[in-house]
Amino acid sequence: MPKTAAREPVGAITVRPMQAPPPAGDRRRRRLTDQLRAHAFLIGGLTCFALFSWYPAIRAVVIAFQEYTPGSDPEWVGVDNFTRVLDDPEFTAAWRNTLTFTLLALLIGFAIPFVLALVLNELRHAKAFFRIVVYLPVMIPPVVSALLWKWFYDPGAGLANEALRFLHLPTSNWSNGADTALISLVIVATWANMGGTVLIYLAALQSIPGELYEAAELDGANLLQRIRHVTIPQTRFVILMLMLLQIIATMQVFTEPFVITGGGPENATVTVLYLIYKYAFLYNDFGGACALSVMLLVFLGIFSAVYLRLTRSEGEETA
Amino acid sequence: MSTRTLVSPAALARPRGKAVYWTVFTGILLLFTAAFLFPVYWMLTGAVKSPDEVARTPPTIVPEEWHLSGYTDAWELMQLPTHLWNTVVQAAGAWLFQIVLCTAAAYALSKLRPVFGKVILGGILATLMVPAQALVVPKYLTVADLGLLNDPLAIWLPAVANAFNLYLLKRFFDQIPRDVLEAAEIDGAGKLRILWSIVLPMSRPVLGVVSIFALVAVWQDFLWPLMVFSDTDKQPISVALVQLSQNIQLTVLIAAMVIASLPMVAMFLIFQRHIIAGISAGSTKG
């Protein structure tokens, strides 16, 4: 490409001389090559999005209405996949477990990081230490955390029961008991993922202007009132966004039930995603797996739309 | 000087404030050590105990005898070198593909004004709303149709379809003033040259964040590699660990778990400043 303009002298305040506009045909060709070049940069990324994001989303819906076995021609079967999946007793168990898991994760895994961040933000010493330590479990591969806790939950020599004995408390079956298995998995997931949430809250807390606390204190607000009227309103947007993200993430829980309990005991920890996996890879029923995927997709889609609608006004206030 | 927080510096300076502060500080210190450091310590030391000692009640806090055989057995019996190498290849490839293709796409969307650019960006951002795991089955079928099962490309190519990282890059490129790029263009630099010599050097911080996110994501993933690698020799360490965990001695398994965690933990300890800054920055802007 030939150089079209020489460098302008440094410091000179000149208006760059306008070049004569190129003839119309030339300009159109120039615009076309610009476009071609722009799309050449885009093509690789777009192909990947098309193949592995957009197409699977459409395909899930299509296969949900087909009998699909890899290698042979798909057959349209209407809503058969949906009725079959709905009749499966595991379906109810999976949804109940997933929703309970999400609710428990919200109760345990949502309040604790906020309180921790609140306290950490007040500490003046060893800040870096706390940040590193709280984030350490996040860097441990989820499979390793799951195996680690499976070992802790061991009814015999497991650390969890040892700790209870040490505190003179009754021992528990943890992940091996039908009524305690789900909450045991929530504990693992919370332990493993809390670090990220704490750090995001800490960043949000640090962006609160100190004058607000000062003004509240001058008005006679005590500690709890300051939290209620300054901290929470100031971080509401972050709290609501993280809550949405956490609900969506925990609704897709898979690794912990797969590694620790294998869905048991008595289907107590089968989750929706686990059931999708089972339909596809154990029953070889891809139609059923896609029907389940579409249900999860629609459920989460409606949920986030409603959630965002309900919280939008609050987001606009604080954003 | 730190900024004013919930509790005023004056309240902290009072004797009662000081007492409360140090009590809370000690409590949190003990809590963090017990909750986050102790499990890691337990894993590290569990691997060096003898099989008898690790199953004993009450357990020993400090190992009585140190056996390194747990680690060496894990290394050999579980074929860890193969699985670690697979993981490294998968993570490195996913990183490279993501950096090259996402950067190019983000640059085009940010600076080259392609027709339908807005629509394309909208389509990319819409994938953020779709729960990713819910789509693994149709994604698996697509990968199977392309003949990519048991091929690292099954990890590399889908990794590029990461709307979050692409958007992060695009937002960063948006901040680079157009004048700078136009000046370079007048000097005769092509679009690729501008990307390489001007945009990329200016984007080091965001490239670092995206790189770390990309590496961590592949290293930590489980469901997707479990689906696409049925061939044991191709499996990354996360899948291999679960497959082999059934019939292996506990101390050997624990040693393998430690080995599987080391690369990411080491990376975190080295780059922790940048990683923590990245998490904090990514969140508050959102």
mmCIF file of N, CA and C in Angstrom, chain B residues 132-183:
data_model
loop_
_atom_site.group_PDB
_atom_site.id
_atom_site.type_symbol
_atom_site.label_atom_id
_atom_site.label_comp_id
_atom_site.label_asym_id
_atom_site.label_seq_id
_atom_site.Cartn_x
_atom_site.Cartn_y
_atom_site.Cartn_z
ATOM 1 N N ALA B 132 -25.108 -22.534 29.739
ATOM 2 C CA ALA B 132 -24.186 -23.274 28.879
ATOM 3 C C ALA B 132 -24.307 -24.781 29.042
ATOM 4 N N GLN B 133 -24.389 -25.231 30.299
ATOM 5 C CA GLN B 133 -24.388 -26.669 30.545
ATOM 6 C C GLN B 133 -25.638 -27.344 29.976
ATOM 7 N N ALA B 134 -26.729 -26.570 29.888
ATOM 8 C CA ALA B 134 -27.966 -27.149 29.386
ATOM 9 C C ALA B 134 -27.837 -27.524 27.913
ATOM 10 N N LEU B 135 -26.814 -26.969 27.243
ATOM 11 C CA LEU B 135 -26.675 -27.241 25.813
ATOM 12 C C LEU B 135 -25.601 -28.279 25.496
ATOM 13 N N VAL B 136 -25.064 -28.938 26.523
ATOM 14 C CA VAL B 136 -23.929 -29.828 26.240
ATOM 15 C C VAL B 136 -24.319 -30.999 25.349
ATOM 16 N N VAL B 137 -25.565 -31.486 25.444
ATOM 17 C CA VAL B 137 -25.919 -32.661 24.639
ATOM 18 C C VAL B 137 -25.974 -32.342 23.137
ATOM 19 N N PRO B 138 -26.723 -31.304 22.714
ATOM 20 C CA PRO B 138 -26.657 -30.975 21.279
ATOM 21 C C PRO B 138 -25.258 -30.562 20.834
ATOM 22 N N LYS B 139 -24.496 -29.921 21.718
ATOM 23 C CA LYS B 139 -23.122 -29.541 21.377
ATOM 24 C C LYS B 139 -22.287 -30.801 21.160
ATOM 25 N N TYR B 140 -22.508 -31.789 22.015
ATOM 26 C CA TYR B 140 -21.807 -33.068 21.873
ATOM 27 C C TYR B 140 -22.141 -33.700 20.520
ATOM 28 N N LEU B 141 -23.427 -33.665 20.135
ATOM 29 C CA LEU B 141 -23.825 -34.270 18.868
ATOM 30 C C LEU B 141 -23.174 -33.554 17.686
ATOM 31 N N THR B 142 -23.062 -32.224 17.786
ATOM 32 C CA THR B 142 -22.396 -31.473 16.719
ATOM 33 C C THR B 142 -20.933 -31.870 16.613
ATOM 34 N N VAL B 143 -20.274 -31.957 17.753
ATOM 35 C CA VAL B 143 -18.868 -32.354 17.756
ATOM 36 C C VAL B 143 -18.722 -33.771 17.194
ATOM 37 N N ALA B 144 -19.686 -34.647 17.530
ATOM 38 C CA ALA B 144 -19.641 -36.019 17.011
ATOM 39 C C ALA B 144 -19.819 -36.014 15.497
ATOM 40 N N ASP B 145 -20.753 -35.187 15.001
ATOM 41 C CA ASP B 145 -20.976 -35.106 13.550
ATOM 42 C C ASP B 145 -19.737 -34.615 12.819
ATOM 43 N N LEU B 146 -18.989 -33.723 13.460
ATOM 44 C CA LEU B 146 -17.779 -33.183 12.830
ATOM 45 C C LEU B 146 -16.616 -34.158 12.946
ATOM 46 N N GLY B 147 -16.836 -35.280 13.627
ATOM 47 C CA GLY B 147 -15.779 -36.273 13.793
ATOM 48 C C GLY B 147 -14.682 -35.830 14.736
ATOM 49 N N LEU B 148 -15.026 -35.008 15.721
ATOM 50 C CA LEU B 148 -13.995 -34.466 16.607
ATOM 51 C C LEU B 148 -13.933 -35.165 17.965
ATOM 52 N N LEU B 149 -14.704 -36.235 18.157
ATOM 53 C CA LEU B 149 -14.634 -36.922 19.449
ATOM 54 C C LEU B 149 -13.231 -37.469 19.658
ATOM 55 N N ASN B 150 -12.769 -37.417 20.896
ATOM 56 C CA ASN B 150 -11.427 -37.871 21.249
ATOM 57 C C ASN B 150 -10.325 -37.065 20.559
ATOM 58 N N ASP B 151 -10.668 -35.863 20.123
ATOM 59 C CA ASP B 151 -9.705 -34.995 19.463
ATOM 60 C C ASP B 151 -9.616 -33.701 20.295
ATOM 61 N N PRO B 152 -8.412 -33.209 20.558
ATOM 62 C CA PRO B 152 -8.329 -31.970 21.354
ATOM 63 C C PRO B 152 -9.100 -30.808 20.730
ATOM 64 N N LEU B 153 -9.323 -30.856 19.405
ATOM 65 C CA LEU B 153 -10.103 -29.789 18.773
ATOM 66 C C LEU B 153 -11.491 -29.672 19.392
ATOM 67 N N ALA B 154 -11.995 -30.765 19.959
ATOM 68 C CA ALA B 154 -13.302 -30.746 20.625
ATOM 69 C C ALA B 154 -13.286 -29.855 21.850
ATOM 70 N N ILE B 155 -12.096 -29.597 22.404
ATOM 71 C CA ILE B 155 -11.968 -28.649 23.511
ATOM 72 C C ILE B 155 -11.654 -27.258 22.959
ATOM 73 N N TRP B 156 -10.731 -27.239 21.976
ATOM 74 C CA TRP B 156 -10.210 -25.957 21.488
ATOM 75 C C TRP B 156 -11.276 -25.107 20.820
ATOM 76 N N LEU B 157 -12.010 -25.670 19.881
ATOM 77 C CA LEU B 157 -12.938 -24.854 19.087
ATOM 78 C C LEU B 157 -14.126 -24.344 19.912
ATOM 79 N N PRO B 158 -14.804 -25.205 20.689
ATOM 80 C CA PRO B 158 -15.906 -24.652 21.490
ATOM 81 C C PRO B 158 -15.434 -23.609 22.496
ATOM 82 N N ALA B 159 -14.169 -23.686 22.918
ATOM 83 C CA ALA B 159 -13.660 -22.698 23.874
ATOM 84 C C ALA B 159 -13.684 -21.292 23.278
ATOM 85 N N VAL B 160 -13.571 -21.201 21.954
ATOM 86 C CA VAL B 160 -13.574 -19.880 21.307
ATOM 87 C C VAL B 160 -14.935 -19.203 21.483
ATOM 88 N N ALA B 161 -15.999 -20.009 21.502
ATOM 89 C CA ALA B 161 -17.350 -19.443 21.620
ATOM 90 C C ALA B 161 -17.601 -18.991 23.051
ATOM 91 N N ASN B 162 -16.747 -18.098 23.526
ATOM 92 C CA ASN B 162 -16.836 -17.616 24.900
ATOM 93 C C ASN B 162 -17.214 -16.132 24.858
ATOM 94 N N ALA B 163 -18.494 -15.862 25.026
ATOM 95 C CA ALA B 163 -18.990 -14.500 24.861
ATOM 96 C C ALA B 163 -18.394 -13.562 25.899
ATOM 97 N N PHE B 164 -18.173 -14.085 27.096
ATOM 98 C CA PHE B 164 -17.672 -13.233 28.169
ATOM 99 C C PHE B 164 -16.293 -12.672 27.825
ATOM 100 N N ASN B 165 -15.380 -13.560 27.425
ATOM 101 C CA ASN B 165 -14.029 -13.111 27.101
ATOM 102 C C ASN B 165 -14.023 -12.199 25.881
ATOM 103 N N LEU B 166 -14.841 -12.534 24.884
ATOM 104 C CA LEU B 166 -14.877 -11.714 23.681
ATOM 105 C C LEU B 166 -15.375 -10.306 24.012
ATOM 106 N N TYR B 167 -16.394 -10.245 24.864
ATOM 107 C CA TYR B 167 -16.952 -8.946 25.232
ATOM 108 C C TYR B 167 -15.943 -8.131 26.049
ATOM 109 N N LEU B 168 -15.223 -8.823 26.927
ATOM 110 C CA LEU B 168 -14.184 -8.172 27.719
ATOM 111 C C LEU B 168 -13.162 -7.509 26.790
ATOM 112 N N LEU B 169 -12.727 -8.259 25.762
ATOM 113 C CA LEU B 169 -11.755 -7.731 24.809
ATOM 114 C C LEU B 169 -12.339 -6.561 24.026
ATOM 115 N N LYS B 170 -13.581 -6.743 23.569
ATOM 116 C CA LYS B 170 -14.199 -5.690 22.758
ATOM 117 C C LYS B 170 -14.310 -4.391 23.559
ATOM 118 N N ARG B 171 -14.739 -4.526 24.817
ATOM 119 C CA ARG B 171 -14.884 -3.325 25.654
ATOM 120 C C ARG B 171 -13.550 -2.626 25.828
ATOM 121 N N PHE B 172 -12.488 -3.427 25.955
ATOM 122 C CA PHE B 172 -11.170 -2.823 26.136
ATOM 123 C C PHE B 172 -10.741 -2.103 24.852
ATOM 124 N N PHE B 173 -10.953 -2.774 23.714
ATOM 125 C CA PHE B 173 -10.569 -2.158 22.432
ATOM 126 C C PHE B 173 -11.361 -0.875 22.185
ATOM 127 N N ASP B 174 -12.618 -0.846 22.653
ATOM 128 C CA ASP B 174 -13.449 0.357 22.468
ATOM 129 C C ASP B 174 -12.800 1.587 23.098
ATOM 130 N N GLN B 175 -12.022 1.356 24.164
ATOM 131 C CA GLN B 175 -11.424 2.486 24.866
ATOM 132 C C GLN B 175 -10.207 3.059 24.144
ATOM 133 N N ILE B 176 -9.667 2.292 23.206
ATOM 134 C CA ILE B 176 -8.500 2.790 22.474
ATOM 135 C C ILE B 176 -8.990 3.845 21.485
ATOM 136 N N PRO B 177 -8.433 5.064 21.576
ATOM 137 C CA PRO B 177 -8.970 6.128 20.727
ATOM 138 C C PRO B 177 -8.762 5.838 19.237
ATOM 139 N N ARG B 178 -9.771 6.166 18.472
ATOM 140 C CA ARG B 178 -9.730 5.931 17.037
ATOM 141 C C ARG B 178 -8.594 6.717 16.374
ATOM 142 N N ASP B 179 -8.295 7.917 16.929
ATOM 143 C CA ASP B 179 -7.240 8.760 16.343
ATOM 144 C C ASP B 179 -5.920 8.019 16.222
ATOM 145 N N VAL B 180 -5.606 7.246 17.278
ATOM 146 C CA VAL B 180 -4.325 6.533 17.286
ATOM 147 C C VAL B 180 -4.271 5.580 16.099
ATOM 148 N N LEU B 181 -5.377 4.851 15.900
ATOM 149 C CA LEU B 181 -5.388 3.871 14.818
ATOM 150 C C LEU B 181 -5.388 4.559 13.464
ATOM 151 N N GLU B 182 -6.114 5.691 13.382
ATOM 152 C CA GLU B 182 -6.158 6.406 12.103
ATOM 153 C C GLU B 182 -4.789 6.957 11.745
ATOM 154 N N ALA B 183 -4.085 7.450 12.756
ATOM 155 C CA ALA B 183 -2.729 7.960 12.507
ATOM 156 C C ALA B 183 -1.852 6.864 11.933
#
